[in-house]
PDB file of N, CA, C and O in Angstrom:
ATOM      1  N   MET A   1      96.532 -94.708  -8.077  1.00 55.00           N
ATOM      2  CA  MET A   1      95.853 -93.443  -7.935  1.00 55.00           C
ATOM      3  C   MET A   1      96.534 -92.357  -8.777  1.00 55.00           C
ATOM      4  O   MET A   1      97.748 -92.329  -8.881  1.00 55.00           O
ATOM      5  N   ASN A   2      95.751 -91.496  -9.336  1.00 66.00           N
ATOM      6  CA  ASN A   2      96.283 -90.434 -10.179  1.00 66.00           C
ATOM      7  C   ASN A   2      96.349 -89.137  -9.362  1.00 66.00           C
ATOM      8  O   ASN A   2      95.337 -88.491  -9.114  1.00 66.00           O
ATOM      9  N   PHE A   3      97.573 -88.759  -8.945  1.00 67.00           N
ATOM     10  CA  PHE A   3      97.741 -87.564  -8.112  1.00 67.00           C
ATOM     11  C   PHE A   3      97.749 -86.276  -8.925  1.00 67.00           C
ATOM     12  O   PHE A   3      97.564 -85.208  -8.383  1.00 67.00           O
ATOM     13  N   THR A   4      98.003 -86.386 -10.205  1.00 78.00           N
ATOM     14  CA  THR A   4      98.070 -85.173 -11.029  1.00 78.00           C
ATOM     15  C   THR A   4      96.693 -84.615 -11.348  1.00 78.00           C
ATOM     16  O   THR A   4      96.560 -83.435 -11.618  1.00 78.00           O
ATOM     17  N   LYS A   5      95.672 -85.441 -11.323  1.00 83.00           N
ATOM     18  CA  LYS A   5      94.317 -84.963 -11.644  1.00 83.00           C
ATOM     19  C   LYS A   5      93.843 -83.861 -10.685  1.00 83.00           C
ATOM     20  O   LYS A   5      93.401 -82.813 -11.146  1.00 83.00           O
ATOM     21  N   PRO A   6      93.955 -84.033  -9.364  1.00 87.00           N
ATOM     22  CA  PRO A   6      93.536 -82.945  -8.467  1.00 87.00           C
ATOM     23  C   PRO A   6      94.362 -81.673  -8.679  1.00 87.00           C
ATOM     24  O   PRO A   6      93.828 -80.563  -8.617  1.00 87.00           O
ATOM     25  N   LEU A   7      95.658 -81.831  -8.957  1.00 85.00           N
ATOM     26  CA  LEU A   7      96.506 -80.670  -9.198  1.00 85.00           C
ATOM     27  C   LEU A   7      96.081 -79.957 -10.482  1.00 85.00           C
ATOM     28  O   LEU A   7      95.985 -78.721 -10.515  1.00 85.00           O
ATOM     29  N   LYS A   8      95.825 -80.730 -11.530  1.00 88.00           N
ATOM     30  CA  LYS A   8      95.352 -80.136 -12.783  1.00 88.00           C
ATOM     31  C   LYS A   8      94.022 -79.419 -12.576  1.00 88.00           C
ATOM     32  O   LYS A   8      93.826 -78.316 -13.078  1.00 88.00           O
ATOM     33  N   ASP A   9      93.124 -80.039 -11.841  1.00 89.00           N
ATOM     34  CA  ASP A   9      91.825 -79.413 -11.573  1.00 89.00           C
ATOM     35  C   ASP A   9      91.994 -78.113 -10.797  1.00 89.00           C
ATOM     36  O   ASP A   9      91.347 -77.101 -11.089  1.00 89.00           O
ATOM     37  N   LYS A  10      92.891 -78.143  -9.810  1.00 90.00           N
ATOM     38  CA  LYS A  10      93.135 -76.939  -9.005  1.00 90.00           C
ATOM     39  C   LYS A  10      93.706 -75.822  -9.880  1.00 90.00           C
ATOM     40  O   LYS A  10      93.261 -74.669  -9.810  1.00 90.00           O
ATOM     41  N   LEU A  11      94.695 -76.157 -10.709  1.00 89.00           N
ATOM     42  CA  LEU A  11      95.299 -75.154 -11.599  1.00 89.00           C
ATOM     43  C   LEU A  11      94.280 -74.639 -12.613  1.00 89.00           C
ATOM     44  O   LEU A  11      94.230 -73.435 -12.903  1.00 89.00           O
ATOM     45  N   TYR A  12      93.482 -75.537 -13.139  1.00 90.00           N
ATOM     46  CA  TYR A  12      92.441 -75.127 -14.087  1.00 90.00           C
ATOM     47  C   TYR A  12      91.472 -74.160 -13.423  1.00 90.00           C
ATOM     48  O   TYR A  12      91.116 -73.131 -13.995  1.00 90.00           O
ATOM     49  N   ASN A  13      91.052 -74.474 -12.210  1.00 91.00           N
ATOM     50  CA  ASN A  13      90.105 -73.612 -11.493  1.00 91.00           C
ATOM     51  C   ASN A  13      90.720 -72.247 -11.194  1.00 91.00           C
ATOM     52  O   ASN A  13      90.046 -71.214 -11.283  1.00 91.00           O
ATOM     53  N   GLN A  14      92.017 -72.227 -10.826  1.00 93.00           N
ATOM     54  CA  GLN A  14      92.687 -70.954 -10.569  1.00 93.00           C
ATOM     55  C   GLN A  14      92.753 -70.107 -11.846  1.00 93.00           C
ATOM     56  O   GLN A  14      92.467 -68.912 -11.818  1.00 93.00           O
ATOM     57  N   LEU A  15      93.154 -70.740 -12.944  1.00 92.00           N
ATOM     58  CA  LEU A  15      93.226 -70.015 -14.219  1.00 92.00           C
ATOM     59  C   LEU A  15      91.855 -69.514 -14.644  1.00 92.00           C
ATOM     60  O   LEU A  15      91.703 -68.382 -15.103  1.00 92.00           O
ATOM     61  N   ASP A  16      90.852 -70.350 -14.487  1.00 92.00           N
ATOM     62  CA  ASP A  16      89.492 -69.975 -14.846  1.00 92.00           C
ATOM     63  C   ASP A  16      89.038 -68.771 -14.024  1.00 92.00           C
ATOM     64  O   ASP A  16      88.444 -67.825 -14.550  1.00 92.00           O
ATOM     65  N   SER A  17      89.345 -68.804 -12.741  1.00 92.00           N
ATOM     66  CA  SER A  17      88.980 -67.699 -11.861  1.00 92.00           C
ATOM     67  C   SER A  17      89.702 -66.412 -12.253  1.00 92.00           C
ATOM     68  O   SER A  17      89.107 -65.329 -12.288  1.00 92.00           O
ATOM     69  N   GLN A  18      91.004 -66.525 -12.569  1.00 92.00           N
ATOM     70  CA  GLN A  18      91.774 -65.353 -12.982  1.00 92.00           C
ATOM     71  C   GLN A  18      91.240 -64.774 -14.289  1.00 92.00           C
ATOM     72  O   GLN A  18      91.120 -63.551 -14.437  1.00 92.00           O
ATOM     73  N   LEU A  19      90.926 -65.643 -15.226  1.00 91.00           N
ATOM     74  CA  LEU A  19      90.390 -65.169 -16.506  1.00 91.00           C
ATOM     75  C   LEU A  19      89.032 -64.500 -16.319  1.00 91.00           C
ATOM     76  O   LEU A  19      88.756 -63.468 -16.930  1.00 91.00           O
ATOM     77  N   ASP A  20      88.190 -65.081 -15.479  1.00 91.00           N
ATOM     78  CA  ASP A  20      86.892 -64.463 -15.190  1.00 91.00           C
ATOM     79  C   ASP A  20      87.082 -63.075 -14.596  1.00 91.00           C
ATOM     80  O   ASP A  20      86.388 -62.124 -14.968  1.00 91.00           O
ATOM     81  N   SER A  21      88.013 -62.966 -13.670  1.00 92.00           N
ATOM     82  CA  SER A  21      88.282 -61.684 -13.021  1.00 92.00           C
ATOM     83  C   SER A  21      88.788 -60.655 -14.030  1.00 92.00           C
ATOM     84  O   SER A  21      88.356 -59.500 -14.029  1.00 92.00           O
ATOM     85  N   GLN A  22      89.732 -61.070 -14.894  1.00 92.00           N
ATOM     86  CA  GLN A  22      90.258 -60.155 -15.906  1.00 92.00           C
ATOM     87  C   GLN A  22      89.160 -59.720 -16.872  1.00 92.00           C
ATOM     88  O   GLN A  22      89.082 -58.550 -17.262  1.00 92.00           O
ATOM     89  N   LEU A  23      88.320 -60.667 -17.242  1.00 91.00           N
ATOM     90  CA  LEU A  23      87.234 -60.346 -18.166  1.00 91.00           C
ATOM     91  C   LEU A  23      86.247 -59.383 -17.520  1.00 91.00           C
ATOM     92  O   LEU A  23      85.811 -58.416 -18.143  1.00 91.00           O
ATOM     93  N   ASP A  24      85.922 -59.622 -16.254  1.00 90.00           N
ATOM     94  CA  ASP A  24      85.032 -58.714 -15.530  1.00 90.00           C
ATOM     95  C   ASP A  24      85.611 -57.311 -15.472  1.00 90.00           C
ATOM     96  O   ASP A  24      84.912 -56.324 -15.686  1.00 90.00           O
ATOM     97  N   THR A  25      86.925 -57.237 -15.197  1.00 93.00           N
ATOM     98  CA  THR A  25      87.598 -55.934 -15.127  1.00 93.00           C
ATOM     99  C   THR A  25      87.564 -55.244 -16.483  1.00 93.00           C
ATOM    100  O   THR A  25      87.255 -54.058 -16.589  1.00 93.00           O
ATOM    101  N   GLN A  26      87.871 -55.994 -17.540  1.00 92.00           N
ATOM    102  CA  GLN A  26      87.885 -55.415 -18.887  1.00 92.00           C
ATOM    103  C   GLN A  26      86.488 -54.956 -19.292  1.00 92.00           C
ATOM    104  O   GLN A  26      86.316 -53.853 -19.816  1.00 92.00           O
ATOM    105  N   LEU A  27      85.487 -55.795 -19.029  1.00 91.00           N
ATOM    106  CA  LEU A  27      84.111 -55.414 -19.368  1.00 91.00           C
ATOM    107  C   LEU A  27      83.662 -54.218 -18.534  1.00 91.00           C
ATOM    108  O   LEU A  27      82.958 -53.339 -19.024  1.00 91.00           O
ATOM    109  N   GLY A  28      84.101 -54.200 -17.275  1.00 92.00           N
ATOM    110  CA  GLY A  28      83.775 -53.066 -16.416  1.00 92.00           C
ATOM    111  C   GLY A  28      84.348 -51.771 -16.953  1.00 92.00           C
ATOM    112  O   GLY A  28      83.689 -50.733 -16.960  1.00 92.00           O
ATOM    113  N   ARG A  29      85.596 -51.832 -17.427  1.00 92.00           N
ATOM    114  CA  ARG A  29      86.230 -50.635 -18.010  1.00 92.00           C
ATOM    115  C   ARG A  29      85.488 -50.188 -19.262  1.00 92.00           C
ATOM    116  O   ARG A  29      85.250 -49.003 -19.476  1.00 92.00           O
ATOM    117  N   GLN A  30      85.163 -51.164 -20.114  1.00 94.00           N
ATOM    118  CA  GLN A  30      84.461 -50.818 -21.361  1.00 94.00           C
ATOM    119  C   GLN A  30      83.104 -50.194 -21.053  1.00 94.00           C
ATOM    120  O   GLN A  30      82.708 -49.209 -21.679  1.00 94.00           O
ATOM    121  N   LEU A  31      82.401 -50.769 -20.083  1.00 93.00           N
ATOM    122  CA  LEU A  31      81.100 -50.223 -19.708  1.00 93.00           C
ATOM    123  C   LEU A  31      81.256 -48.822 -19.133  1.00 93.00           C
ATOM    124  O   LEU A  31      80.481 -47.917 -19.445  1.00 93.00           O
ATOM    125  N   HIS A  32      82.282 -48.634 -18.320  1.00 92.00           N
ATOM    126  CA  HIS A  32      82.552 -47.322 -17.735  1.00 92.00           C
ATOM    127  C   HIS A  32      82.796 -46.286 -18.834  1.00 92.00           C
ATOM    128  O   HIS A  32      82.249 -45.182 -18.799  1.00 92.00           O
ATOM    129  N   ILE A  33      83.608 -46.656 -19.821  1.00 94.00           N
ATOM    130  CA  ILE A  33      83.910 -45.746 -20.936  1.00 94.00           C
ATOM    131  C   ILE A  33      82.645 -45.445 -21.737  1.00 94.00           C
ATOM    132  O   ILE A  33      82.382 -44.294 -22.092  1.00 94.00           O
ATOM    133  N   GLN A  34      81.836 -46.477 -21.999  1.00 94.00           N
ATOM    134  CA  GLN A  34      80.594 -46.270 -22.748  1.00 94.00           C
ATOM    135  C   GLN A  34      79.653 -45.352 -21.993  1.00 94.00           C
ATOM    136  O   GLN A  34      79.031 -44.456 -22.576  1.00 94.00           O
ATOM    137  N   LEU A  35      79.537 -45.553 -20.679  1.00 93.00           N
ATOM    138  CA  LEU A  35      78.652 -44.707 -19.879  1.00 93.00           C
ATOM    139  C   LEU A  35      79.163 -43.267 -19.826  1.00 93.00           C
ATOM    140  O   LEU A  35      78.367 -42.326 -19.899  1.00 93.00           O
ATOM    141  N   GLU A  36      80.482 -43.096 -19.725  1.00 94.00           N
ATOM    142  CA  GLU A  36      81.050 -41.750 -19.747  1.00 94.00           C
ATOM    143  C   GLU A  36      80.765 -41.060 -21.078  1.00 94.00           C
ATOM    144  O   GLU A  36      80.399 -39.883 -21.107  1.00 94.00           O
ATOM    145  N   ASP A  37      80.953 -41.783 -22.177  1.00 94.00           N
ATOM    146  CA  ASP A  37      80.683 -41.217 -23.501  1.00 94.00           C
ATOM    147  C   ASP A  37      79.214 -40.832 -23.636  1.00 94.00           C
ATOM    148  O   ASP A  37      78.885 -39.765 -24.175  1.00 94.00           O
ATOM    149  N   GLN A  38      78.337 -41.709 -23.161  1.00 94.00           N
ATOM    150  CA  GLN A  38      76.897 -41.447 -23.239  1.00 94.00           C
ATOM    151  C   GLN A  38      76.527 -40.221 -22.411  1.00 94.00           C
ATOM    152  O   GLN A  38      75.779 -39.347 -22.863  1.00 94.00           O
ATOM    153  N   LEU A  39      77.069 -40.133 -21.198  1.00 93.00           N
ATOM    154  CA  LEU A  39      76.793 -38.989 -20.337  1.00 93.00           C
ATOM    155  C   LEU A  39      77.353 -37.707 -20.940  1.00 93.00           C
ATOM    156  O   LEU A  39      76.698 -36.660 -20.913  1.00 93.00           O
ATOM    157  N   ASP A  40      78.557 -37.796 -21.508  1.00 93.00           N
ATOM    158  CA  ASP A  40      79.164 -36.648 -22.189  1.00 93.00           C
ATOM    159  C   ASP A  40      78.258 -36.130 -23.300  1.00 93.00           C
ATOM    160  O   ASP A  40      78.038 -34.929 -23.424  1.00 93.00           O
ATOM    161  N   SER A  41      77.739 -37.047 -24.109  1.00 94.00           N
ATOM    162  CA  SER A  41      76.860 -36.665 -25.214  1.00 94.00           C
ATOM    163  C   SER A  41      75.590 -36.000 -24.694  1.00 94.00           C
ATOM    164  O   SER A  41      75.134 -34.992 -25.245  1.00 94.00           O
ATOM    165  N   GLN A  42      75.019 -36.575 -23.640  1.00 94.00           N
ATOM    166  CA  GLN A  42      73.793 -36.003 -23.072  1.00 94.00           C
ATOM    167  C   GLN A  42      74.049 -34.607 -22.519  1.00 94.00           C
ATOM    168  O   GLN A  42      73.251 -33.687 -22.721  1.00 94.00           O
ATOM    169  N   LEU A  43      75.173 -34.444 -21.812  1.00 92.00           N
ATOM    170  CA  LEU A  43      75.498 -33.136 -21.245  1.00 92.00           C
ATOM    171  C   LEU A  43      75.771 -32.116 -22.347  1.00 92.00           C
ATOM    172  O   LEU A  43      75.353 -30.962 -22.249  1.00 92.00           O
ATOM    173  N   ASP A  44      76.466 -32.546 -23.400  1.00 93.00           N
ATOM    174  CA  ASP A  44      76.716 -31.644 -24.535  1.00 93.00           C
ATOM    175  C   ASP A  44      75.402 -31.188 -25.158  1.00 93.00           C
ATOM    176  O   ASP A  44      75.237 -30.016 -25.480  1.00 93.00           O
ATOM    177  N   ALA A  45      74.473 -32.123 -25.330  1.00 94.00           N
ATOM    178  CA  ALA A  45      73.179 -31.784 -25.927  1.00 94.00           C
ATOM    179  C   ALA A  45      72.409 -30.829 -25.030  1.00 94.00           C
ATOM    180  O   ALA A  45      71.823 -29.849 -25.508  1.00 94.00           O
ATOM    181  N   GLN A  46      72.414 -31.091 -23.734  1.00 93.00           N
ATOM    182  CA  GLN A  46      71.700 -30.211 -22.802  1.00 93.00           C
ATOM    183  C   GLN A  46      72.310 -28.821 -22.788  1.00 93.00           C
ATOM    184  O   GLN A  46      71.590 -27.809 -22.787  1.00 93.00           O
ATOM    185  N   LEU A  47      73.632 -28.765 -22.776  1.00 93.00           N
ATOM    186  CA  LEU A  47      74.310 -27.473 -22.776  1.00 93.00           C
ATOM    187  C   LEU A  47      74.028 -26.713 -24.064  1.00 93.00           C
ATOM    188  O   LEU A  47      73.753 -25.515 -24.042  1.00 93.00           O
ATOM    189  N   SER A  48      74.066 -27.420 -25.179  1.00 94.00           N
ATOM    190  CA  SER A  48      73.778 -26.802 -26.463  1.00 94.00           C
ATOM    191  C   SER A  48      72.357 -26.252 -26.490  1.00 94.00           C
ATOM    192  O   SER A  48      72.127 -25.116 -26.923  1.00 94.00           O
ATOM    193  N   ASN A  49      71.404 -27.040 -26.009  1.00 93.00           N
ATOM    194  CA  ASN A  49      70.012 -26.582 -25.965  1.00 93.00           C
ATOM    195  C   ASN A  49      69.860 -25.364 -25.057  1.00 93.00           C
ATOM    196  O   ASN A  49      69.158 -24.414 -25.401  1.00 93.00           O
ATOM    197  N   GLN A  50      70.533 -25.399 -23.918  1.00 93.00           N
ATOM    198  CA  GLN A  50      70.439 -24.281 -22.981  1.00 93.00           C
ATOM    199  C   GLN A  50      71.044 -23.019 -23.583  1.00 93.00           C
ATOM    200  O   GLN A  50      70.470 -21.930 -23.493  1.00 93.00           O
ATOM    201  N   LEU A  51      72.211 -23.180 -24.221  1.00 93.00           N
ATOM    202  CA  LEU A  51      72.852 -22.017 -24.836  1.00 93.00           C
ATOM    203  C   LEU A  51      72.016 -21.477 -25.995  1.00 93.00           C
ATOM    204  O   LEU A  51      71.902 -20.259 -26.172  1.00 93.00           O
ATOM    205  N   ASN A  52      71.436 -22.364 -26.786  1.00 93.00           N
ATOM    206  CA  ASN A  52      70.568 -21.927 -27.879  1.00 93.00           C
ATOM    207  C   ASN A  52      69.359 -21.168 -27.346  1.00 93.00           C
ATOM    208  O   ASN A  52      68.964 -20.145 -27.901  1.00 93.00           O
ATOM    209  N   TRP A  53      68.783 -21.674 -26.259  1.00 93.00           N
ATOM    210  CA  TRP A  53      67.624 -21.004 -25.679  1.00 93.00           C
ATOM    211  C   TRP A  53      68.022 -19.634 -25.153  1.00 93.00           C
ATOM    212  O   TRP A  53      67.328 -18.645 -25.372  1.00 93.00           O
ATOM    213  N   GLN A  54      69.171 -19.555 -24.467  1.00 94.00           N
ATOM    214  CA  GLN A  54      69.624 -18.269 -23.926  1.00 94.00           C
ATOM    215  C   GLN A  54      69.928 -17.279 -25.045  1.00 94.00           C
ATOM    216  O   GLN A  54      69.577 -16.098 -24.949  1.00 94.00           O
ATOM    217  N   LEU A  55      70.558 -17.767 -26.103  1.00 94.00           N
ATOM    218  CA  LEU A  55      70.867 -16.893 -27.227  1.00 94.00           C
ATOM    219  C   LEU A  55      69.582 -16.417 -27.906  1.00 94.00           C
ATOM    220  O   LEU A  55      69.439 -15.232 -28.233  1.00 94.00           O
ATOM    221  N   SER A  56      68.643 -17.321 -28.087  1.00 95.00           N
ATOM    222  CA  SER A  56      67.355 -16.942 -28.688  1.00 95.00           C
ATOM    223  C   SER A  56      66.653 -15.893 -27.834  1.00 95.00           C
ATOM    224  O   SER A  56      66.109 -14.918 -28.350  1.00 95.00           O
ATOM    225  N   ARG A  57      66.646 -16.100 -26.545  1.00 94.00           N
ATOM    226  CA  ARG A  57      66.000 -15.154 -25.626  1.00 94.00           C
ATOM    227  C   ARG A  57      66.688 -13.789 -25.687  1.00 94.00           C
ATOM    228  O   ARG A  57      66.045 -12.748 -25.713  1.00 94.00           O
ATOM    229  N   GLN A  58      68.020 -13.829 -25.726  1.00 95.00           N
ATOM    230  CA  GLN A  58      68.789 -12.590 -25.791  1.00 95.00           C
ATOM    231  C   GLN A  58      68.508 -11.844 -27.100  1.00 95.00           C
ATOM    232  O   GLN A  58      68.287 -10.623 -27.101  1.00 95.00           O
ATOM    233  N   LEU A  59      68.480 -12.564 -28.208  1.00 95.00           N
ATOM    234  CA  LEU A  59      68.194 -11.932 -29.501  1.00 95.00           C
ATOM    235  C   LEU A  59      66.762 -11.389 -29.539  1.00 95.00           C
ATOM    236  O   LEU A  59      66.507 -10.308 -30.069  1.00 95.00           O
ATOM    237  N   TYR A  60      65.832 -12.148 -28.964  1.00 95.00           N
ATOM    238  CA  TYR A  60      64.445 -11.688 -28.895  1.00 95.00           C
ATOM    239  C   TYR A  60      64.365 -10.384 -28.106  1.00 95.00           C
ATOM    240  O   TYR A  60      63.695  -9.430 -28.528  1.00 95.00           O
ATOM    241  N   ASN A  61      65.046 -10.340 -26.975  1.00 95.00           N
ATOM    242  CA  ASN A  61      65.019  -9.122 -26.153  1.00 95.00           C
ATOM    243  C   ASN A  61      65.635  -7.936 -26.883  1.00 95.00           C
ATOM    244  O   ASN A  61      65.116  -6.815 -26.810  1.00 95.00           O
ATOM    245  N   GLN A  62      66.741  -8.180 -27.603  1.00 95.00           N
ATOM    246  CA  GLN A  62      67.358  -7.093 -28.368  1.00 95.00           C
ATOM    247  C   GLN A  62      66.419  -6.593 -29.461  1.00 95.00           C
ATOM    248  O   GLN A  62      66.264  -5.382 -29.657  1.00 95.00           O
ATOM    249  N   LEU A  63      65.794  -7.521 -30.154  1.00 94.00           N
ATOM    250  CA  LEU A  63      64.861  -7.141 -31.208  1.00 94.00           C
ATOM    251  C   LEU A  63      63.673  -6.381 -30.627  1.00 94.00           C
ATOM    252  O   LEU A  63      63.259  -5.345 -31.166  1.00 94.00           O
ATOM    253  N   TYR A  64      63.161  -6.864 -29.522  1.00 94.00           N
ATOM    254  CA  TYR A  64      62.030  -6.201 -28.862  1.00 94.00           C
ATOM    255  C   TYR A  64      62.423  -4.775 -28.459  1.00 94.00           C
ATOM    256  O   TYR A  64      61.660  -3.825 -28.681  1.00 94.00           O
ATOM    257  N   ASN A  65      63.609  -4.618 -27.885  1.00 94.00           N
ATOM    258  CA  ASN A  65      64.065  -3.284 -27.479  1.00 94.00           C
ATOM    259  C   ASN A  65      64.244  -2.361 -28.672  1.00 94.00           C
ATOM    260  O   ASN A  65      63.905  -1.169 -28.600  1.00 94.00           O
ATOM    261  N   GLU A  66      64.770  -2.897 -29.767  1.00 93.00           N
ATOM    262  CA  GLU A  66      64.941  -2.078 -30.979  1.00 93.00           C
ATOM    263  C   GLU A  66      63.575  -1.637 -31.523  1.00 93.00           C
ATOM    264  O   GLU A  66      63.395  -0.496 -31.947  1.00 93.00           O
ATOM    265  N   ILE A  67      62.618  -2.531 -31.503  1.00 93.00           N
ATOM    266  CA  ILE A  67      61.268  -2.192 -31.979  1.00 93.00           C
ATOM    267  C   ILE A  67      60.659  -1.120 -31.075  1.00 93.00           C
ATOM    268  O   ILE A  67      60.043  -0.157 -31.562  1.00 93.00           O
ATOM    269  N   GLN A  68      60.827  -1.270 -29.780  1.00 92.00           N
ATOM    270  CA  GLN A  68      60.298  -0.272 -28.835  1.00 92.00           C
ATOM    271  C   GLN A  68      60.921   1.099 -29.084  1.00 92.00           C
ATOM    272  O   GLN A  68      60.219   2.116 -29.076  1.00 92.00           O
ATOM    273  N   LYS A  69      62.234   1.111 -29.313  1.00 91.00           N
ATOM    274  CA  LYS A  69      62.919   2.377 -29.560  1.00 91.00           C
ATOM    275  C   LYS A  69      62.418   3.020 -30.854  1.00 91.00           C
ATOM    276  O   LYS A  69      62.194   4.229 -30.917  1.00 91.00           O
ATOM    277  N   SER A  70      62.255   2.212 -31.879  1.00 90.00           N
ATOM    278  CA  SER A  70      61.863   2.759 -33.177  1.00 90.00           C
ATOM    279  C   SER A  70      60.411   3.250 -33.158  1.00 90.00           C
ATOM    280  O   SER A  70      60.063   4.174 -33.870  1.00 90.00           O
ATOM    281  N   THR A  71      59.552   2.647 -32.362  1.00 89.00           N
ATOM    282  CA  THR A  71      58.145   3.090 -32.309  1.00 89.00           C
ATOM    283  C   THR A  71      57.964   4.294 -31.415  1.00 89.00           C
ATOM    284  O   THR A  71      56.968   4.993 -31.521  1.00 89.00           O
ATOM    285  N   GLN A  72      58.923   4.566 -30.543  1.00 86.00           N
ATOM    286  CA  GLN A  72      58.816   5.722 -29.651  1.00 86.00           C
ATOM    287  C   GLN A  72      59.287   7.007 -30.326  1.00 86.00           C
ATOM    288  O   GLN A  72      58.972   8.082 -29.871  1.00 86.00           O
ATOM    289  N   LYS A  73      59.992   6.890 -31.418  1.00 68.00           N
ATOM    290  CA  LYS A  73      60.505   8.082 -32.099  1.00 68.00           C
ATOM    291  C   LYS A  73      59.466   8.767 -32.906  1.00 68.00           C
ATOM    292  O   LYS A  73      58.491   8.431 -33.337  1.00 68.00           O
TER     293      LYS A  73
END
């Protein structure tokens, strides 16, 4: 009887399980980083759009007020 075969199989299965776990952890980290980067980009774009809209509105209001002042004189 070959007693080393079950031991080799057990060790192989343990190593395989550990490698799967490490790979899952590594892929999980990479996915987490990618999702954070993607969310960061989306938030930056939304903030930029919001600030541009607010600035445009503010400039429009200033221009409108200047026109009103100049036509009242």
